[in-house]
Amino acid sequence: LFQNYNPLIRPVRKLEETITVSFSIALLQLISVVEKEQVLKTNVWLQVKWHDYQMQWKREKYGGIQSIRVPPSQVWTPDIVLFNNADGKYEASFKSHVVVYHNGDMNWVPPAIYKSSCYIDVKFFPF
């Protein structure tokens, strides 16, 4: 499966092709809000899905295996970073494994702790 696979190369057949990446985020915890610095620290789970045509196999040839889990360094992963990052750490997610399905679908659910800039207007507080 990984023979001749380069995780640094975007998995497309033609350079002009695009990859549809589905991205969602779930807030688990609001760790801190520093009003003076206008910084928000959160604990989140990300969910990133895409399709990699090179990561496909016939289940019947491999004992019915439907999916495998691999380190993100072994497969191409989308470059998604926090735009309003407040601490200079652009890769704030932990490197959890990517689930690779037999049909080439990829599912990556890394947890992350993000520190972001957040404009706080307390003009009308308390309401």
GROMACS .gro file of N, CA and C in nm:
model
  381
    1LEU      N    1   0.082  -0.120   0.000
    1LEU     CA    2   0.000   0.000   0.000
    1LEU      C    3   0.086   0.127   0.000
    2PHE      N    4   0.195   0.123   0.075
    2PHE     CA    5   0.280   0.242   0.086
    2PHE      C    6   0.398   0.241  -0.010
    3GLN      N    7   0.408   0.137  -0.093
    3GLN     CA    8   0.516   0.132  -0.191
    3GLN      C    9   0.495   0.243  -0.294
    4ASN      N   10   0.597   0.322  -0.318
    4ASN     CA   11   0.593   0.436  -0.411
    4ASN      C   12   0.498   0.547  -0.368
    5TYR      N   13   0.460   0.549  -0.241
    5TYR     CA   14   0.372   0.654  -0.189
    5TYR      C   15   0.457   0.761  -0.121
    6ASN      N   16   0.432   0.886  -0.156
    6ASN     CA   17   0.505   0.997  -0.094
    6ASN      C   18   0.405   1.085  -0.019
    7PRO      N   19   0.412   1.088   0.114
    7PRO     CA   20   0.315   1.166   0.192
    7PRO      C   21   0.329   1.318   0.176
    8LEU      N   22   0.434   1.362   0.109
    8LEU     CA   23   0.453   1.506   0.087
    8LEU      C   24   0.381   1.555  -0.039
    9ILE      N   25   0.335   1.462  -0.121
    9ILE     CA   26   0.271   1.498  -0.248
    9ILE      C   27   0.119   1.487  -0.234
   10ARG      N   28   0.050   1.593  -0.272
   10ARG     CA   29  -0.096   1.597  -0.268
   10ARG      C   30  -0.152   1.483  -0.354
   11PRO      N   31  -0.243   1.403  -0.300
   11PRO     CA   32  -0.290   1.284  -0.372
   11PRO      C   33  -0.394   1.314  -0.480
   12VAL      N   34  -0.345   1.359  -0.595
   12VAL     CA   35  -0.431   1.383  -0.711
   12VAL      C   36  -0.368   1.318  -0.833
   13ARG      N   37  -0.453   1.283  -0.929
   13ARG     CA   38  -0.401   1.224  -1.052
   13ARG      C   39  -0.345   1.330  -1.146
   14LYS      N   40  -0.408   1.448  -1.147
   14LYS     CA   41  -0.364   1.560  -1.230
   14LYS      C   42  -0.343   1.681  -1.140
   15LEU      N   43  -0.241   1.760  -1.169
   15LEU     CA   44  -0.207   1.875  -1.085
   15LEU      C   45  -0.320   1.975  -1.069
   16GLU      N   46  -0.404   1.990  -1.171
   16GLU     CA   47  -0.512   2.088  -1.162
   16GLU      C   48  -0.632   2.039  -1.081
   17GLU      N   49  -0.631   1.914  -1.041
   17GLU     CA   50  -0.740   1.860  -0.958
   17GLU      C   51  -0.737   1.921  -0.818
   18THR      N   52  -0.854   1.930  -0.761
   18THR     CA   53  -0.864   1.976  -0.622
   18THR      C   54  -0.899   1.859  -0.531
   19ILE      N   55  -0.876   1.878  -0.404
   19ILE     CA   56  -0.916   1.779  -0.304
   19ILE      C   57  -1.017   1.846  -0.213
   20THR      N   58  -1.131   1.783  -0.197
   20THR     CA   59  -1.231   1.834  -0.105
   20THR      C   60  -1.197   1.786   0.035
   21VAL      N   61  -1.176   1.881   0.124
   21VAL     CA   62  -1.143   1.850   0.263
   21VAL      C   63  -1.260   1.896   0.350
   22SER      N   64  -1.313   1.804   0.428
   22SER     CA   65  -1.419   1.836   0.522
   22SER      C   66  -1.355   1.859   0.658
   23PHE      N   67  -1.391   1.970   0.722
   23PHE     CA   68  -1.328   2.007   0.849
   23PHE      C   69  -1.435   2.048   0.949
   24SER      N   70  -1.427   1.993   1.069
   24SER     CA   71  -1.516   2.037   1.176
   24SER      C   72  -1.437   2.043   1.306
   25ILE      N   73  -1.491   2.118   1.400
   25ILE     CA   74  -1.423   2.137   1.527
   25ILE      C   75  -1.527   2.129   1.639
   26ALA      N   76  -1.491   2.061   1.746
   26ALA     CA   77  -1.579   2.048   1.863
   26ALA      C   78  -1.506   2.106   1.984
   27LEU      N   79  -1.569   2.202   2.047
   27LEU     CA   80  -1.511   2.265   2.166
   27LEU      C   81  -1.536   2.176   2.286
   28LEU      N   82  -1.430   2.131   2.351
   28LEU     CA   83  -1.443   2.048   2.471
   28LEU      C   84  -1.433   2.130   2.598
   29GLN      N   85  -1.345   2.229   2.596
   29GLN     CA   86  -1.318   2.304   2.718
   29GLN      C   87  -1.267   2.443   2.685
   30LEU      N   88  -1.319   2.540   2.756
   30LEU     CA   89  -1.266   2.675   2.751
   30LEU      C   90  -1.166   2.684   2.866
   31ILE      N   91  -1.039   2.676   2.834
   31ILE     CA   92  -0.935   2.667   2.937
   31ILE      C   93  -0.914   2.802   3.004
   32SER      N   94  -0.900   2.907   2.925
   32SER     CA   95  -0.880   3.039   2.985
   32SER      C   96  -0.915   3.150   2.888
   33VAL      N   97  -0.951   3.264   2.947
   33VAL     CA   98  -0.974   3.387   2.873
   33VAL      C   99  -0.896   3.496   2.946
   34VAL      N  100  -0.801   3.556   2.877
   34VAL     CA  101  -0.722   3.664   2.936
   34VAL      C  102  -0.766   3.793   2.868
   35GLU      N  103  -0.854   3.865   2.938
   35GLU     CA  104  -0.915   3.985   2.880
   35GLU      C  105  -0.810   4.090   2.844
   36LYS      N  106  -0.716   4.112   2.931
   36LYS     CA  107  -0.615   4.216   2.910
   36LYS      C  108  -0.535   4.191   2.781
   37GLU      N  109  -0.498   4.065   2.758
   37GLU     CA  110  -0.420   4.029   2.639
   37GLU      C  111  -0.509   3.991   2.521
   38GLN      N  112  -0.638   3.979   2.545
   38GLN     CA  113  -0.736   3.935   2.445
   38GLN      C  114  -0.695   3.803   2.382
   39VAL      N  115  -0.672   3.705   2.470
   39VAL     CA  116  -0.629   3.572   2.428
   39VAL      C  117  -0.722   3.467   2.486
   40LEU      N  118  -0.757   3.372   2.404
   40LEU     CA  119  -0.847   3.263   2.440
   40LEU      C  120  -0.772   3.131   2.425
   41LYS      N  121  -0.780   3.046   2.527
   41LYS     CA  122  -0.715   2.914   2.519
   41LYS      C  123  -0.824   2.808   2.528
   42THR      N  124  -0.828   2.719   2.428
   42THR     CA  125  -0.933   2.619   2.419
   42THR      C  126  -0.877   2.479   2.398
   43ASN      N  127  -0.954   2.382   2.442
   43ASN     CA  128  -0.924   2.241   2.419
   43ASN      C  129  -1.031   2.191   2.322
   44VAL      N  130  -0.989   2.144   2.206
   44VAL     CA  131  -1.083   2.107   2.100
   44VAL      C  132  -1.049   1.971   2.039
   45TRP      N  133  -1.146   1.914   1.971
   45TRP     CA  134  -1.124   1.799   1.883
   45TRP      C  135  -1.150   1.847   1.741
   46LEU      N  136  -1.059   1.817   1.652
   46LEU     CA  137  -1.076   1.849   1.511
   46LEU      C  138  -1.122   1.721   1.440
   47GLN      N  139  -1.193   1.735   1.332
   47GLN     CA  140  -1.222   1.620   1.246
   47GLN      C  141  -1.194   1.664   1.102
   48VAL      N  142  -1.103   1.592   1.039
   48VAL     CA  143  -1.062   1.625   0.903
   48VAL      C  144  -1.084   1.501   0.816
   49LYS      N  145  -1.157   1.518   0.706
   49LYS     CA  146  -1.185   1.406   0.614
   49LYS      C  147  -1.148   1.445   0.472
   50TRP      N  148  -1.094   1.350   0.398
   50TRP     CA  149  -1.061   1.370   0.257
   50TRP      C  150  -1.050   1.233   0.191
   51HIS      N  151  -1.024   1.233   0.062
   51HIS     CA  152  -1.009   1.107  -0.013
   51HIS      C  153  -0.870   1.102  -0.075
   52ASP      N  154  -0.805   0.988  -0.061
   52ASP     CA  155  -0.673   0.967  -0.120
   52ASP      C  156  -0.683   0.845  -0.212
   53TYR      N  157  -0.684   0.870  -0.341
   53TYR     CA  158  -0.705   0.762  -0.438
   53TYR      C  159  -0.597   0.654  -0.431
   54GLN      N  160  -0.480   0.686  -0.378
   54GLN     CA  161  -0.371   0.589  -0.371
   54GLN      C  162  -0.386   0.492  -0.254
   55MET      N  163  -0.470   0.526  -0.159
   55MET     CA  164  -0.487   0.444  -0.038
   55MET      C  165  -0.611   0.356  -0.050
   56GLN      N  166  -0.613   0.270  -0.150
   56GLN     CA  167  -0.727   0.181  -0.171
   56GLN      C  168  -0.679   0.038  -0.183
   57TRP      N  169  -0.762  -0.054  -0.136
   57TRP     CA  170  -0.733  -0.196  -0.151
   57TRP      C  171  -0.865  -0.274  -0.156
   58LYS      N  172  -0.856  -0.394  -0.209
   58LYS     CA  173  -0.972  -0.481  -0.216
   58LYS      C  174  -0.979  -0.561  -0.086
   59ARG      N  175  -1.088  -0.541  -0.013
   59ARG     CA  176  -1.104  -0.607   0.118
   59ARG      C  177  -1.090  -0.758   0.109
   60GLU      N  178  -1.147  -0.815   0.005
   60GLU     CA  179  -1.146  -0.961  -0.008
   60GLU      C  180  -1.005  -1.018  -0.027
   61LYS      N  181  -0.914  -0.938  -0.079
   61LYS     CA  182  -0.776  -0.984  -0.096
   61LYS      C  183  -0.695  -0.977   0.033
   62TYR      N  184  -0.747  -0.903   0.132
   62TYR     CA  185  -0.671  -0.882   0.256
   62TYR      C  186  -0.754  -0.918   0.380
   63GLY      N  187  -0.820  -1.032   0.372
   63GLY     CA  188  -0.890  -1.085   0.488
   63GLY      C  189  -1.006  -1.000   0.537
   64GLY      N  190  -1.066  -0.923   0.450
   64GLY     CA  191  -1.182  -0.842   0.488
   64GLY      C  192  -1.148  -0.716   0.567
   65ILE      N  193  -1.021  -0.679   0.572
   65ILE     CA  194  -0.982  -0.559   0.646
   65ILE      C  195  -1.045  -0.436   0.581
   66GLN      N  196  -1.122  -0.362   0.661
   66GLN     CA  197  -1.193  -0.244   0.609
   66GLN      C  198  -1.116  -0.115   0.631
   67SER      N  199  -1.036  -0.111   0.738
   67SER     CA  200  -0.962   0.012   0.766
   67SER      C  201  -0.835  -0.019   0.844
   68ILE      N  202  -0.741   0.074   0.836
   68ILE     CA  203  -0.617   0.065   0.914
   68ILE      C  204  -0.592   0.202   0.976
   69ARG      N  205  -0.510   0.205   1.079
   69ARG     CA  206  -0.472   0.331   1.144
   69ARG      C  207  -0.323   0.351   1.125
   70VAL      N  208  -0.287   0.469   1.076
   70VAL     CA  209  -0.146   0.497   1.048
   70VAL      C  210  -0.108   0.633   1.107
   71PRO      N  211   0.020   0.651   1.140
   71PRO     CA  212   0.065   0.783   1.186
   71PRO      C  213   0.047   0.887   1.075
   72PRO      N  214   0.014   1.010   1.110
   72PRO     CA  215  -0.007   1.112   1.006
   72PRO      C  216   0.117   1.140   0.922
   73SER      N  217   0.233   1.104   0.970
   73SER     CA  218   0.356   1.125   0.892
   73SER      C  219   0.365   1.029   0.774
   74GLN      N  220   0.285   0.922   0.774
   74GLN     CA  221   0.291   0.823   0.666
   74GLN      C  222   0.198   0.853   0.549
   75VAL      N  223   0.104   0.945   0.569
   75VAL     CA  224   0.009   0.979   0.462
   75VAL      C  225   0.003   1.130   0.445
   76TRP      N  226  -0.047   1.173   0.329
   76TRP     CA  227  -0.066   1.315   0.307
   76TRP      C  228  -0.177   1.364   0.399
   77THR      N  229  -0.155   1.477   0.464
   77THR     CA  230  -0.258   1.540   0.546
   77THR      C  231  -0.270   1.686   0.504
   78PRO      N  232  -0.391   1.741   0.508
   78PRO     CA  233  -0.408   1.881   0.469
   78PRO      C  234  -0.339   1.975   0.567
   79ASP      N  235  -0.287   2.085   0.514
   79ASP     CA  236  -0.225   2.188   0.598
   79ASP      C  237  -0.334   2.281   0.648
   80ILE      N  238  -0.380   2.256   0.768
   80ILE     CA  239  -0.482   2.341   0.829
   80ILE      C  240  -0.423   2.402   0.954
   81VAL      N  241  -0.420   2.534   0.958
   81VAL     CA  242  -0.362   2.603   1.074
   81VAL      C  243  -0.461   2.706   1.127
   82LEU      N  244  -0.442   2.744   1.251
   82LEU     CA  245  -0.527   2.844   1.315
   82LEU      C  246  -0.485   2.983   1.268
   83PHE      N  247  -0.575   3.053   1.202
   83PHE     CA  248  -0.544   3.184   1.143
   83PHE      C  249  -0.505   3.287   1.248
   84ASN      N  250  -0.580   3.295   1.357
   84ASN     CA  251  -0.555   3.397   1.459
   84ASN      C  252  -0.477   3.340   1.577
   85ASN      N  253  -0.376   3.264   1.544
   85ASN     CA  254  -0.289   3.202   1.643
   85ASN      C  255  -0.222   3.309   1.729
   86ALA      N  256  -0.216   3.285   1.861
   86ALA     CA  257  -0.160   3.386   1.951
   86ALA      C  258  -0.026   3.347   2.012
   87ASP      N  259   0.021   3.226   1.985
   87ASP     CA  260   0.148   3.185   2.048
   87ASP      C  261   0.255   3.140   1.949
   88GLY      N  262   0.229   3.150   1.819
   88GLY     CA  263   0.330   3.114   1.721
   88GLY      C  264   0.342   2.965   1.693
   89LYS      N  265   0.262   2.882   1.760
   89LYS     CA  266   0.264   2.737   1.735
   89LYS      C  267   0.154   2.708   1.634
   90TYR      N  268   0.194   2.692   1.511
   90TYR     CA  269   0.094   2.675   1.406
   90TYR      C  270   0.045   2.532   1.394
   91GLU      N  271   0.119   2.437   1.442
   91GLU     CA  272   0.072   2.299   1.443
   91GLU      C  273   0.041   2.261   1.587
   92ALA      N  274  -0.072   2.306   1.634
   92ALA     CA  275  -0.106   2.286   1.774
   92ALA      C  276  -0.177   2.154   1.801
   93SER      N  277  -0.207   2.077   1.698
   93SER     CA  278  -0.277   1.951   1.721
   93SER      C  279  -0.178   1.839   1.751
   94PHE      N  280  -0.224   1.745   1.831
   94PHE     CA  281  -0.145   1.627   1.863
   94PHE      C  282  -0.151   1.531   1.745
   95LYS      N  283  -0.051   1.454   1.728
   95LYS     CA  284  -0.041   1.368   1.609
   95LYS      C  285  -0.108   1.232   1.631
   96SER      N  286  -0.241   1.232   1.639
   96SER     CA  287  -0.313   1.107   1.651
   96SER      C  288  -0.315   1.037   1.515
   97HIS      N  289  -0.346   0.909   1.515
   97HIS     CA  290  -0.343   0.830   1.392
   97HIS      C  291  -0.457   0.868   1.297
   98VAL      N  292  -0.432   0.847   1.170
   98VAL     CA  293  -0.531   0.868   1.064
   98VAL      C  294  -0.595   0.733   1.034
   99VAL      N  295  -0.728   0.730   1.025
   99VAL     CA  296  -0.798   0.608   0.985
   99VAL      C  297  -0.807   0.609   0.833
  100VAL      N  298  -0.753   0.504   0.771
  100VAL     CA  299  -0.754   0.490   0.626
  100VAL      C  300  -0.852   0.378   0.593
  101TYR      N  301  -0.956   0.409   0.516
  101TYR     CA  302  -1.056   0.310   0.478
  101TYR      C  303  -1.019   0.248   0.344
  102HIS      N  304  -1.066   0.127   0.321
  102HIS     CA  305  -1.031   0.050   0.201
  102HIS      C  306  -1.064   0.122   0.071
  103ASN      N  307  -1.161   0.213   0.073
  103ASN     CA  308  -1.200   0.285  -0.049
  103ASN      C  309  -1.124   0.416  -0.070
  104GLY      N  310  -1.026   0.444   0.018
  104GLY     CA  311  -0.945   0.564   0.005
  104GLY      C  312  -0.991   0.681   0.089
  105ASP      N  313  -1.103   0.665   0.158
  105ASP     CA  314  -1.148   0.772   0.247
  105ASP      C  315  -1.056   0.780   0.368
  106MET      N  316  -1.027   0.901   0.410
  106MET     CA  317  -0.935   0.926   0.521
  106MET      C  318  -1.011   1.003   0.629
  107ASN      N  319  -0.987   0.967   0.755
  107ASN     CA  320  -1.052   1.034   0.867
  107ASN      C  321  -0.948   1.057   0.976
  108TRP      N  322  -0.925   1.183   1.009
  108TRP     CA  323  -0.824   1.218   1.109
  108TRP      C  324  -0.892   1.301   1.216
  109VAL      N  325  -0.883   1.258   1.341
  109VAL     CA  326  -0.950   1.326   1.452
  109VAL      C  327  -0.847   1.358   1.561
  110PRO      N  328  -0.765   1.461   1.538
  110PRO     CA  329  -0.665   1.497   1.639
  110PRO      C  330  -0.721   1.593   1.744
  111PRO      N  331  -0.685   1.572   1.870
  111PRO     CA  332  -0.719   1.672   1.972
  111PRO      C  333  -0.619   1.787   1.962
  112ALA      N  334  -0.658   1.903   2.011
  112ALA     CA  335  -0.568   2.018   2.005
  112ALA      C  336  -0.597   2.115   2.118
  113ILE      N  337  -0.494   2.185   2.159
  113ILE     CA  338  -0.510   2.298   2.251
  113ILE      C  339  -0.463   2.420   2.174
  114TYR      N  340  -0.557   2.513   2.152
  114TYR     CA  341  -0.527   2.632   2.074
  114TYR      C  342  -0.527   2.757   2.161
  115LYS      N  343  -0.432   2.842   2.134
  115LYS     CA  344  -0.425   2.973   2.197
  115LYS      C  345  -0.446   3.073   2.085
  116SER      N  346  -0.556   3.146   2.089
  116SER     CA  347  -0.590   3.234   1.978
  116SER      C  348  -0.620   3.375   2.027
  117SER      N  349  -0.597   3.471   1.937
  117SER     CA  350  -0.634   3.608   1.968
  117SER      C  351  -0.785   3.620   1.955
  118CYS      N  352  -0.844   3.697   2.045
  118CYS     CA  353  -0.990   3.706   2.050
  118CYS      C  354  -1.028   3.845   2.097
  119TYR      N  355  -1.085   3.925   2.009
  119TYR     CA  356  -1.126   4.060   2.046
  119TYR      C  357  -1.237   4.051   2.150
  120ILE      N  358  -1.218   4.114   2.264
  120ILE     CA  359  -1.315   4.110   2.373
  120ILE      C  360  -1.365   4.252   2.398
  121ASP      N  361  -1.494   4.271   2.378
  121ASP     CA  362  -1.557   4.402   2.399
  121ASP      C  363  -1.647   4.390   2.522
  122VAL      N  364  -1.608   4.454   2.632
  122VAL     CA  365  -1.685   4.445   2.757
  122VAL      C  366  -1.760   4.577   2.786
  123LYS      N  367  -1.782   4.653   2.683
  123LYS     CA  368  -1.849   4.782   2.698
  123LYS      C  369  -1.986   4.767   2.765
  124PHE      N  370  -2.060   4.663   2.730
  124PHE     CA  371  -2.195   4.644   2.783
  124PHE      C  372  -2.200   4.534   2.889
  125PHE      N  373  -2.088   4.499   2.948
  125PHE     CA  374  -2.086   4.395   3.051
  125PHE      C  375  -2.087   4.460   3.188
  126PRO      N  376  -2.158   4.415   3.287
  126PRO     CA  377  -2.263   4.313   3.275
  126PRO      C  378  -2.387   4.372   3.208
  127PHE      N  379  -2.455   4.289   3.141
  127PHE     CA  380  -2.568   4.330   3.056
  127PHE      C  381  -2.660   4.416   3.137
   0.00000   0.00000   0.00000
